[in-house]
mmCIF file of C-alpha atoms in Angstrom:
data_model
loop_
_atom_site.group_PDB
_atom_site.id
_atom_site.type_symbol
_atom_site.label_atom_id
_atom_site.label_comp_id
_atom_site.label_asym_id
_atom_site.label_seq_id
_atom_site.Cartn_x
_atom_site.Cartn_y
_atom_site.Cartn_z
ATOM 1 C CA UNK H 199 45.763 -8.103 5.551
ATOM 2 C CA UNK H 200 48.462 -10.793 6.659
ATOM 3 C CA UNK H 201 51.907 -9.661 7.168
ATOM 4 C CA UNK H 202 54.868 -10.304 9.484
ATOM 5 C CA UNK H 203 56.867 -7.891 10.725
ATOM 6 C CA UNK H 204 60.859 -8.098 11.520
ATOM 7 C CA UNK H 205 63.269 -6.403 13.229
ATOM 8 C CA UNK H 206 65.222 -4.234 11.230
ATOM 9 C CA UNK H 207 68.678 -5.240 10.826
ATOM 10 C CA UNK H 208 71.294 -5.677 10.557
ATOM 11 C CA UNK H 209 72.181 -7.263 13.360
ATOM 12 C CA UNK H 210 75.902 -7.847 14.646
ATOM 13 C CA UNK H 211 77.008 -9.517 17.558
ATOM 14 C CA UNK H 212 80.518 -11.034 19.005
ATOM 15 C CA UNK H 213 80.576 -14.523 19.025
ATOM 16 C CA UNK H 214 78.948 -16.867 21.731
ATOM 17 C CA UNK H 215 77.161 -13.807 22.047
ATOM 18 C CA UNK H 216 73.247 -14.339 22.947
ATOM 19 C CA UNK H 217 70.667 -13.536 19.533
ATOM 20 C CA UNK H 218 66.814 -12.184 19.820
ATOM 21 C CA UNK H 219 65.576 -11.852 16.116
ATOM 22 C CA UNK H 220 62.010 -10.131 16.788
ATOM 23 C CA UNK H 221 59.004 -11.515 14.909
ATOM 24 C CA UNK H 222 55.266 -9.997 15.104
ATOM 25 C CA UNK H 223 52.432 -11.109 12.832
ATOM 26 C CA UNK H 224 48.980 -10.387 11.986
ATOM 27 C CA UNK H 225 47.086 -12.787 10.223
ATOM 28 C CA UNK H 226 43.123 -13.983 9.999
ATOM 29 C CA UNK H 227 42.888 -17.666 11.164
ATOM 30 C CA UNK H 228 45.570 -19.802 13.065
ATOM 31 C CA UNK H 229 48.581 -19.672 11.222
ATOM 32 C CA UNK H 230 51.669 -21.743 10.774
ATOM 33 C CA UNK H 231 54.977 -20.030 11.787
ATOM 34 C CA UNK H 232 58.764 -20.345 10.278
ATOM 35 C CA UNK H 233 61.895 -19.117 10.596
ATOM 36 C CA UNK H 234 63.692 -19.727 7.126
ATOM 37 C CA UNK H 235 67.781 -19.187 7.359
ATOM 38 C CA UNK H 236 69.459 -18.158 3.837
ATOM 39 C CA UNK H 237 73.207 -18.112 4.004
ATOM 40 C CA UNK H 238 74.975 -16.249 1.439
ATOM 41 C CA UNK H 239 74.255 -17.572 -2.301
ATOM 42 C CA UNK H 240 72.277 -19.679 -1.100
ATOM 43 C CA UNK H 241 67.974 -20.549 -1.447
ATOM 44 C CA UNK H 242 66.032 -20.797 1.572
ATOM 45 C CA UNK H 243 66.440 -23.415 4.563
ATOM 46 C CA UNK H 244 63.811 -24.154 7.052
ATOM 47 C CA UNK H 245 65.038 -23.184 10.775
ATOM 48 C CA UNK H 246 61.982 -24.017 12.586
ATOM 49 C CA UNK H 247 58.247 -24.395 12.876
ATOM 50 C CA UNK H 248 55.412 -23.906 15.424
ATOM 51 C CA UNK H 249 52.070 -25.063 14.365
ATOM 52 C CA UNK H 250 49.965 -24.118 16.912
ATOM 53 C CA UNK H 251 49.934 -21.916 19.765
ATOM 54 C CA UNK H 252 52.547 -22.322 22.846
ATOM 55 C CA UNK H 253 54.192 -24.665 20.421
ATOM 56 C CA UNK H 254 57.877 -24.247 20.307
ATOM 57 C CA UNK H 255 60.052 -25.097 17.768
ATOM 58 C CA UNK H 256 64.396 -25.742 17.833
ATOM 59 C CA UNK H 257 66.609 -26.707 15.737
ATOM 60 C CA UNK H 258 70.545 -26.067 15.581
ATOM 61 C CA UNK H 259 70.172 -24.181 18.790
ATOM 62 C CA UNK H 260 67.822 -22.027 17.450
ATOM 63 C CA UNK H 261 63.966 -21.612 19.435
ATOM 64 C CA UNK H 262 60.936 -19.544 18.794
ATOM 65 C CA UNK H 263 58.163 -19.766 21.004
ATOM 66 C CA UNK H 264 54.532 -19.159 19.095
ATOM 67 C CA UNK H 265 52.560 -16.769 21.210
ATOM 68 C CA UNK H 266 48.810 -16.110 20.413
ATOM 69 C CA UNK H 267 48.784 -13.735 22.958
ATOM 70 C CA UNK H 268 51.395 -11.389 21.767
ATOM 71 C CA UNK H 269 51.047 -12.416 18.238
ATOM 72 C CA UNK H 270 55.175 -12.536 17.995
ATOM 73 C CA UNK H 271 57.632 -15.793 17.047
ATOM 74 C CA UNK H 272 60.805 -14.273 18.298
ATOM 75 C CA UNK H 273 64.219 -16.601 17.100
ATOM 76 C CA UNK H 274 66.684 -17.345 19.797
ATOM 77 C CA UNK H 275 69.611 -18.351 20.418
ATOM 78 C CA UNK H 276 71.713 -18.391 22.878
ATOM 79 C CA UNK H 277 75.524 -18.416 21.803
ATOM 80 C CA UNK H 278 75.859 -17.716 18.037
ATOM 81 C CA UNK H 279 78.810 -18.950 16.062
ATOM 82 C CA UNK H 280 80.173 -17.090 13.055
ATOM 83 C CA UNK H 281 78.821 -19.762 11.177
ATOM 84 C CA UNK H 282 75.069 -18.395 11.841
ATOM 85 C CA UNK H 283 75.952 -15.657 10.042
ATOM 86 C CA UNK H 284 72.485 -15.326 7.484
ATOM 87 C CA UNK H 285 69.521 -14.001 6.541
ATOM 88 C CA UNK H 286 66.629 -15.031 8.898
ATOM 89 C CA UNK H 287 63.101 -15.153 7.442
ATOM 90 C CA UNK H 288 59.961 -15.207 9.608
ATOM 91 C CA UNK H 289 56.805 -16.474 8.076
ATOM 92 C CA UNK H 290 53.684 -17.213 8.573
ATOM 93 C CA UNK H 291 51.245 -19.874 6.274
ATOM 94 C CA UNK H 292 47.363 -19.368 6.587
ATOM 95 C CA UNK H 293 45.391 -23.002 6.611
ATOM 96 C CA UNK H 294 44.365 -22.724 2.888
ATOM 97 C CA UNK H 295 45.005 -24.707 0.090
ATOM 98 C CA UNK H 296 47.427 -22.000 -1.789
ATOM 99 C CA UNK H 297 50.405 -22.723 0.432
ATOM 100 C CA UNK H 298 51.429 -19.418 0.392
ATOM 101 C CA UNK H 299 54.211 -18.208 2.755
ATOM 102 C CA UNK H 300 53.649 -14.692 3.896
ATOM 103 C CA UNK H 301 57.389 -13.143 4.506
ATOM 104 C CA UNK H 302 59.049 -10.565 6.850
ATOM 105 C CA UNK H 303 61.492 -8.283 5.423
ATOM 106 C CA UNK H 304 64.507 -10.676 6.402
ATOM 107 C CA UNK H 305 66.935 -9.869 9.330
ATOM 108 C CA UNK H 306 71.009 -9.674 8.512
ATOM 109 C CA UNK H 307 72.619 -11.317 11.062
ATOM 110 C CA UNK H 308 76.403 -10.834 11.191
ATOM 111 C CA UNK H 309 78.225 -12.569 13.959
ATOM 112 C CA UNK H 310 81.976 -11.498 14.767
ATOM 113 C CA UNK H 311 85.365 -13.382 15.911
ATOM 114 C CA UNK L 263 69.930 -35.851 -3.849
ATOM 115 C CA UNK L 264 66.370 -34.257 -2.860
ATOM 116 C CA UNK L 265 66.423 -30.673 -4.431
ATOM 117 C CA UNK L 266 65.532 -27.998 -6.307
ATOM 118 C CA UNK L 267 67.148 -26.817 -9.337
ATOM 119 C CA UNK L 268 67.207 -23.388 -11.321
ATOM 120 C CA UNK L 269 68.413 -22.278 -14.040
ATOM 121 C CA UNK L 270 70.343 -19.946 -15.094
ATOM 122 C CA UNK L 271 71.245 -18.701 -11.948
ATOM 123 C CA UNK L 272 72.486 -15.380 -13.323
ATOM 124 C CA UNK L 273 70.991 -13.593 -16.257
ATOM 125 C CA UNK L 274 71.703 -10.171 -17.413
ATOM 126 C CA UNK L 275 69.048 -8.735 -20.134
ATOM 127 C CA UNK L 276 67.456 -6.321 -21.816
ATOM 128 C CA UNK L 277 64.040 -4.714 -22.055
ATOM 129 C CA UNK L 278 61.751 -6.561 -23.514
ATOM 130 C CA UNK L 279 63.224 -9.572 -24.852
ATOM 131 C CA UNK L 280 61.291 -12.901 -23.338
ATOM 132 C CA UNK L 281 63.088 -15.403 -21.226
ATOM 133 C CA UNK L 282 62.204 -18.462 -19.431
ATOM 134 C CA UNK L 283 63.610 -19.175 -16.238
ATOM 135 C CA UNK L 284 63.447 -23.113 -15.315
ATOM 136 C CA UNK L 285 62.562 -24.841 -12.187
ATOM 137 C CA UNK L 286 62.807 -28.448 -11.885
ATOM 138 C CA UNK L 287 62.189 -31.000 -8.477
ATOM 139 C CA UNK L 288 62.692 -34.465 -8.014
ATOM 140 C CA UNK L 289 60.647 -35.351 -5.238
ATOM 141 C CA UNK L 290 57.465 -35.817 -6.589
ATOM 142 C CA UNK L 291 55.959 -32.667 -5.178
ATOM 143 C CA UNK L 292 52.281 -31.757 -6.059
ATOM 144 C CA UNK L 293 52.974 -28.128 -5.182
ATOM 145 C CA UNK L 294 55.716 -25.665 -7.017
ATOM 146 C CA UNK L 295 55.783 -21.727 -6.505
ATOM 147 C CA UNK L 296 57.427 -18.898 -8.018
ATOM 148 C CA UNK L 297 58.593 -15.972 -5.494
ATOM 149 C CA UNK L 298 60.634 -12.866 -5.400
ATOM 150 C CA UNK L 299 63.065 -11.171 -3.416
ATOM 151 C CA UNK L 300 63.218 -7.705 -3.012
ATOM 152 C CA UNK L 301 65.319 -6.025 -0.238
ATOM 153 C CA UNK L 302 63.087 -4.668 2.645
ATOM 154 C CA UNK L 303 60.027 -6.594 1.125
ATOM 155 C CA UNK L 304 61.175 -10.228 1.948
ATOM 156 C CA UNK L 305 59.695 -13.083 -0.435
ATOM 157 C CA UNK L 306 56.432 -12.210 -2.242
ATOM 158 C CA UNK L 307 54.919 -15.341 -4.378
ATOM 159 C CA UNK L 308 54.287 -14.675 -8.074
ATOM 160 C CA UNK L 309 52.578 -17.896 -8.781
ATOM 161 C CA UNK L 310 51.298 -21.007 -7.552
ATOM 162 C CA UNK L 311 50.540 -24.545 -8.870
ATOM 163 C CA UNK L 312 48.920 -27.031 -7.380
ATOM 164 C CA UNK L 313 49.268 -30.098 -9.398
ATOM 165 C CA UNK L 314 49.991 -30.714 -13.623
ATOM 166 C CA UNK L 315 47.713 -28.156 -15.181
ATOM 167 C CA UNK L 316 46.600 -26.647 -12.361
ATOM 168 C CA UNK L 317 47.765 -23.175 -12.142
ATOM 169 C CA UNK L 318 46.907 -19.481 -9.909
ATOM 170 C CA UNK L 319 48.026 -16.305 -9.215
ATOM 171 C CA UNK L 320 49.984 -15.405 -5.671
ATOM 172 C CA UNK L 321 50.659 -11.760 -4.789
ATOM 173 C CA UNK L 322 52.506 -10.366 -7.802
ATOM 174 C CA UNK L 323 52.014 -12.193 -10.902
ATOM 175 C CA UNK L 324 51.807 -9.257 -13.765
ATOM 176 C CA UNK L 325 54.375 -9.365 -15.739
ATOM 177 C CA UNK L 326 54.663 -13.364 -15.337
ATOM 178 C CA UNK L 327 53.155 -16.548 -17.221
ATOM 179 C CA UNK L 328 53.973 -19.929 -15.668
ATOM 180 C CA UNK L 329 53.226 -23.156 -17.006
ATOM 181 C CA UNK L 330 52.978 -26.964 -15.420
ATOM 182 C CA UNK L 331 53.064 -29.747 -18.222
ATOM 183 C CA UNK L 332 54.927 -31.706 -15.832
ATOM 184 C CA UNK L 333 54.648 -32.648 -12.498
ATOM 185 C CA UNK L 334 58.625 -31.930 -12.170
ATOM 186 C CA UNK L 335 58.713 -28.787 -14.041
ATOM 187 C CA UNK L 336 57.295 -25.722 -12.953
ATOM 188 C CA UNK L 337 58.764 -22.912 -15.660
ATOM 189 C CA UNK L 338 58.586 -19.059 -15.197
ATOM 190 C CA UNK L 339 58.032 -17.186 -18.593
ATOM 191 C CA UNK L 340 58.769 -13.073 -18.446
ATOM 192 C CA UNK L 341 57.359 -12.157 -21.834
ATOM 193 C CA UNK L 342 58.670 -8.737 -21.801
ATOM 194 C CA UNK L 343 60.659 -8.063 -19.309
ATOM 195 C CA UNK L 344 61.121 -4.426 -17.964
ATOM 196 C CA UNK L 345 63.520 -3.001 -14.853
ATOM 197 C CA UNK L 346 61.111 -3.326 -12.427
ATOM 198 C CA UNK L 347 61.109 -7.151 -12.535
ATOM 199 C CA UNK L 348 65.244 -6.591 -11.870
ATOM 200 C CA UNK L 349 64.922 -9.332 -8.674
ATOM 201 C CA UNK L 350 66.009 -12.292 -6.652
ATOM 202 C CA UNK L 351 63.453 -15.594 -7.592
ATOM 203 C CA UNK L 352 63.319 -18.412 -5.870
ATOM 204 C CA UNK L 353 61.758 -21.524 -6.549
ATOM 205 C CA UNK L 354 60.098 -23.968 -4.170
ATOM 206 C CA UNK L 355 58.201 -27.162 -3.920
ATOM 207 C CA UNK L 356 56.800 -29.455 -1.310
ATOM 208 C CA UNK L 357 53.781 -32.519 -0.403
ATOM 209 C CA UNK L 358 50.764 -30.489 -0.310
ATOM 210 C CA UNK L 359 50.323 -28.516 2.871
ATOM 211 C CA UNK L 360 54.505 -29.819 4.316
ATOM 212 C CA UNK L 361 57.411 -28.313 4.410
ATOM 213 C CA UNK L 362 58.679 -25.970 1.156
ATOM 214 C CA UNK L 363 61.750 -26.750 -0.196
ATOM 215 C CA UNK L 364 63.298 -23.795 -2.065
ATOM 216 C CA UNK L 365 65.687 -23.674 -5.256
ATOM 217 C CA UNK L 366 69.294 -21.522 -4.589
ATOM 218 C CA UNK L 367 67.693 -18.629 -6.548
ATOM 219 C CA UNK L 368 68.377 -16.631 -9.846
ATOM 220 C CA UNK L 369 69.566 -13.503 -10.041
ATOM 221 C CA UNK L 370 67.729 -11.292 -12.960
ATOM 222 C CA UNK L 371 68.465 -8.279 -14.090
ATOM 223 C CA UNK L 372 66.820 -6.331 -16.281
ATOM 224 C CA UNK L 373 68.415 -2.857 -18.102
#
């Protein structure tokens, strides 16, 4: 069936420090990708989004590349502050009319003075 | 102020007794869904709605009953709750087929 797949975390770097979150999906169809952001006590924030493939989507510094080819949406970025300190979500949405967001595990990311 | 409110955000109960948790939006959104959080599982929906009245099932809905009188409202019922429904839910609306907007979340536990 459809599922993403994350990195496990979690992940802690220095600051200004360079940030690969890895993202790999399988999914019937041509998908919608995200990367959500949820900072602590928080809901849900949308990152980015790639429609289509070779699209690439940034925001806040943050890029992920969609590649059909390798089925992956990796998140960049490349000098985190210790205010990126989150959870980061990949997703993928099928075309239907559900709106469903299929969800990776979530990726800690802790970044360090 | 666009957004997604739930309530309570923190509930502590027992086996079996029903609760309601409560979503509400304010952006006119057609489309409202019900997920939870589980750690190493991500966000799985429970239910879907895609306009008043108009109600289905996402990925894990046993356990839940949902309800859409209102185009705002988008209410998730646990009739008898057990431990295993002990979670993170989120809330989240959008335009059909755009961008989900998400509530801040409500913490449940069960004992």
């Amino acid at each position: 069936g459809d599922s993403v797949t994350q990195m496990e975390g979690p992940v802690t770097l220095s600051e200004e420090a360079f940030l690969t979150i890895n993202c790999t999906y399988t999914a019937t169809g041509y998908p919608s990708l995200f990367w959500y952001v949820q900072y602590p006590g928080e809901g849900l924030q949308l990152l980015l989004k790639a429609t289509k493939a070779d699209d690439k989507g940034s925001n806040k510094g943050f890029e992920a590349t969609y590649r059909k080819e390798t089925t992956s949406f990796h998140l960049e970025k490349g000098s985190v502050q210790v205010s990126d300190s989150a959870v980061y979500f990949c997703a993928l949405k099928l075309p239907s009319n559900t709106g469903k967001l299929i969800f990776g595990q979530g990726t800690t990311l802790q970044v360090k003075p | 102020e666009a957004q997604v409110t739930q309530n309570p955000r923190y509930l502590i109960t027992v086996t079996g007794k029903k609760l309601t948790v409560t979503c509400s939006q304010n952006m006119n959104h057609e489309y409202m869904s019900w997920y939870r959080q589980d750690p190493g599982l991500g966000l799985r929906q429970i239910y879907y709605s895609m306009n008043v009245e108009v109600t289905d099932k996402g990925d894990v809905p046993e356990g839940y009953k949902v309800s859409r009188k209102e185009k705002r409202n988008f209410p998730l019922i646990l009739e008898s709750p057990s431990p295993n429904q002990t979670s993170l839910y989120f809330c989240a609306s959008s335009r059909l087929g755009e961008e989900q907007y998400f509530g801040p979340g409500t913490r449940l536990t069960v004992t």
